[in-house]
Amino acid sequence: MESSKTKTVLENPKLRANFLSVLTFWYTIPVFIKGLKRTLNIKDLYRTMKEHQSEPLGKNLYDSWEREIKSSGGKPSLVRALLREFGWHFGFFGFVLLVGEVGLRTIQPFILLKFISYFTYGLESIETAYLYAGGLILSTWLNVIFRHPTMCGLWNLSFRARVSLSSMIYRKSLRLSTTALGAATSGHVVNLISNDVSRLDSNILFTHFLWIGPLQTVLVTYLMYLQVIGI
């Protein structure tokens, strides 16, 4: 049975937010309004969502690690275990970033160029200029809609992975034998959780740019070449 203290903790508004509210972060507005009226305190913290709880996250990753040990032929990989657990979400966010970075952000300078050419050379009709202006506004708006929820989703994914690994480290420390406990200090375990695992935040967040960046460079170089030769 939940204690009275647990019952008083507020439910995270994201759980009841609709798709548009999540996409535009509208569900966070009440927090800002409350912060304008008074100083926020610990009572304003929300209850931990189920997707962030350490027990199910740690259990799922531990089961994935056990399957990795059985199927790896004696050479298990923690990366493969993490990808088995979080790979689909990681790939989905990578695809969204690809569309936003390579598609929308790459085409914006060329739309702007066409729009400026109307005022510089007057080669385009007024209707075409309106289309370029609308396309520039639309591409900018779509880029914001794509990018910010995606980055928030990657932060959320990195947090879940960090919680999963921290839970696994804690479980492993409880199962160590007396000999192993003598070899591993408590400071080493704390260092793994506080320093090494926390690096997942930046690694997961920027890993996609390692392959999106070269693709975007090749595409931009090709479009610049077409522009220079006048096609």
XYZ file of C-alpha atoms in Angstrom:
231
model
C 0.000 0.000 0.000
C 1.312 3.440 -0.864
C 2.165 5.710 2.028
C 0.468 9.059 2.496
C 3.735 10.776 1.549
C 3.807 8.933 -1.781
C 0.194 9.818 -2.501
C 0.862 13.526 -2.054
C 3.526 13.546 -4.778
C 2.123 15.089 -7.948
C 1.699 13.031 -11.087
C 3.897 14.015 -14.003
C 1.709 16.046 -16.415
C 3.423 14.420 -19.386
C 1.541 11.204 -18.651
C -1.811 12.831 -19.479
C -0.578 15.198 -22.192
C -1.767 14.650 -25.750
C 0.488 14.361 -28.788
C 0.476 18.075 -29.646
C 1.149 19.025 -26.031
C 4.164 16.711 -25.900
C 5.383 17.909 -29.293
C 5.209 21.587 -28.284
C 6.071 21.077 -24.577
C 2.798 22.787 -23.672
C 2.385 20.521 -20.642
C 5.302 22.357 -18.976
C 3.498 25.735 -18.983
C 1.856 25.230 -15.542
C 5.307 24.777 -14.000
C 6.477 28.133 -15.377
C 3.284 29.838 -14.230
C 3.727 28.392 -10.764
C 7.370 29.507 -10.756
C 6.315 33.077 -11.591
C 4.028 33.214 -8.582
C 6.389 31.699 -5.996
C 9.674 29.906 -5.498
C 9.478 26.239 -6.433
C 10.345 23.736 -3.719
C 10.623 19.995 -3.241
C 6.841 19.613 -2.982
C 6.579 20.672 -6.619
C 8.564 17.654 -7.804
C 6.597 15.111 -9.788
C 6.300 11.405 -9.171
C 8.800 9.287 -11.092
C 7.288 7.918 -14.274
C 7.255 4.149 -14.763
C 9.593 4.387 -17.735
C 12.237 5.970 -15.461
C 11.993 3.584 -12.516
C 15.211 1.721 -11.835
C 13.700 -1.666 -11.018
C 12.109 -2.461 -14.421
C 14.898 -0.717 -16.360
C 17.596 -2.624 -14.508
C 15.753 -5.927 -14.867
C 15.231 -5.492 -18.610
C 18.864 -4.622 -19.245
C 20.024 -7.456 -16.998
C 17.886 -9.925 -18.975
C 19.322 -8.507 -22.194
C 22.823 -8.949 -20.796
C 22.079 -12.574 -19.862
C 20.891 -13.261 -23.413
C 24.032 -11.586 -24.729
C 26.228 -13.867 -22.597
C 24.456 -16.973 -23.900
C 24.508 -15.952 -27.576
C 27.946 -14.310 -27.814
C 30.076 -17.444 -27.524
C 32.041 -16.163 -24.542
C 32.540 -12.615 -25.900
C 29.588 -10.598 -24.610
C 29.247 -6.931 -25.553
C 27.524 -4.394 -23.358
C 26.894 -2.217 -26.422
C 24.926 -5.016 -28.093
C 22.950 -5.545 -24.893
C 22.112 -1.837 -24.778
C 21.150 -1.807 -28.453
C 18.927 -4.825 -27.930
C 17.102 -2.925 -25.212
C 17.133 0.649 -26.557
C 18.200 0.251 -30.196
C 14.777 0.794 -31.771
C 14.254 4.119 -30.007
C 17.833 5.151 -30.752
C 17.399 4.392 -34.444
C 14.056 6.196 -34.637
C 15.528 9.402 -33.210
C 18.434 9.062 -35.626
C 16.020 8.908 -38.568
C 14.167 12.014 -37.344
C 17.476 13.866 -36.980
C 18.446 12.778 -40.486
C 15.255 14.259 -41.914
C 15.691 17.475 -39.962
C 19.409 18.031 -40.472
C 19.950 16.722 -44.001
C 16.537 17.589 -45.373
C 15.112 20.704 -43.751
C 18.255 22.540 -42.645
C 20.044 21.904 -45.940
C 17.254 23.239 -48.109
C 16.735 26.449 -46.095
C 19.719 28.410 -47.574
C 18.587 27.631 -51.114
C 15.040 28.770 -50.427
C 16.451 31.928 -48.877
C 18.657 32.465 -51.927
C 15.681 32.236 -54.261
C 13.694 34.581 -52.045
C 16.473 37.197 -51.960
C 16.883 36.958 -55.742
C 13.370 38.370 -56.142
C 14.430 41.639 -54.469
C 17.888 41.673 -56.081
C 17.182 40.775 -59.696
C 13.394 40.704 -59.917
C 13.484 37.516 -61.976
C 10.696 35.827 -60.031
C 7.007 36.748 -59.938
C 5.409 38.004 -56.742
C 3.478 34.737 -56.379
C 6.697 32.738 -56.560
C 8.281 35.042 -53.980
C 5.369 34.368 -51.638
C 5.879 30.645 -52.142
C 9.572 30.963 -51.261
C 8.715 33.000 -48.170
C 6.119 30.440 -47.108
C 8.557 27.600 -47.748
C 11.216 29.322 -45.652
C 8.793 29.816 -42.749
C 7.453 26.274 -43.035
C 10.908 24.669 -43.167
C 12.034 26.677 -40.129
C 8.920 25.708 -38.193
C 9.253 22.036 -39.123
C 12.918 22.076 -38.146
C 11.988 23.352 -34.681
C 9.195 20.780 -34.374
C 11.564 17.998 -35.430
C 14.686 19.010 -33.546
C 13.644 19.947 -30.024
C 11.370 16.961 -29.242
C 14.017 14.699 -30.766
C 16.784 16.117 -28.577
C 14.492 15.822 -25.558
C 13.774 12.218 -26.531
C 17.494 11.471 -26.790
C 18.069 13.005 -23.360
C 15.267 10.827 -22.031
C 16.769 7.760 -23.704
C 20.231 8.486 -22.292
C 18.711 8.923 -18.834
C 16.965 5.550 -19.071
C 20.184 3.878 -20.225
C 22.094 5.509 -17.365
C 19.532 4.334 -14.820
C 19.646 0.810 -16.274
C 23.439 0.618 -16.055
C 23.484 2.087 -12.548
C 20.961 -0.521 -11.457
C 23.072 -3.287 -12.994
C 26.199 -2.031 -11.237
C 24.324 -1.946 -7.943
C 22.992 -5.472 -8.461
C 26.448 -6.715 -9.357
C 27.966 -5.126 -6.249
C 25.435 -6.976 -4.073
C 26.384 -10.310 -5.652
C 30.144 -9.978 -5.358
C 31.932 -12.647 -3.391
C 34.032 -11.857 -0.327
C 37.209 -12.091 -2.405
C 35.850 -9.780 -5.082
C 34.629 -7.313 -2.464
C 38.150 -7.106 -1.112
C 39.513 -6.267 -4.571
C 36.825 -3.725 -5.500
C 36.568 -0.661 -3.287
C 33.347 1.234 -2.690
C 34.945 4.278 -4.268
C 35.390 2.357 -7.522
C 31.686 1.506 -7.648
C 30.720 5.107 -6.883
C 33.114 6.330 -9.580
C 31.508 3.995 -12.137
C 28.034 5.343 -11.386
C 28.881 9.037 -10.952
C 31.483 9.488 -13.718
C 31.573 6.682 -16.270
C 27.850 6.011 -16.580
C 26.997 9.725 -16.637
C 28.981 10.121 -19.868
C 26.180 8.325 -21.681
C 24.236 11.597 -21.748
C 26.568 13.339 -24.179
C 27.559 10.177 -26.062
C 24.008 9.137 -26.929
C 23.041 12.720 -27.693
C 25.779 13.362 -30.271
C 26.473 9.878 -31.678
C 24.052 10.349 -34.571
C 25.942 13.416 -35.761
C 28.989 11.213 -36.431
C 27.220 9.748 -39.474
C 24.751 12.543 -40.226
C 27.569 15.114 -40.456
C 29.453 13.424 -43.363
C 26.182 12.834 -45.261
C 25.216 16.467 -44.828
C 28.687 17.594 -45.951
C 28.510 15.509 -49.124
C 25.004 16.752 -49.936
C 25.862 20.416 -49.316
C 29.045 20.113 -51.382
C 27.101 18.618 -54.282
C 24.407 21.314 -54.119
C 27.100 24.013 -54.019
C 28.730 22.444 -57.077
C 25.426 22.552 -58.939
C 25.008 26.187 -57.922
C 28.496 27.135 -59.111
C 28.149 25.532 -62.537
C 24.735 27.132 -62.906
C 22.421 24.126 -63.016
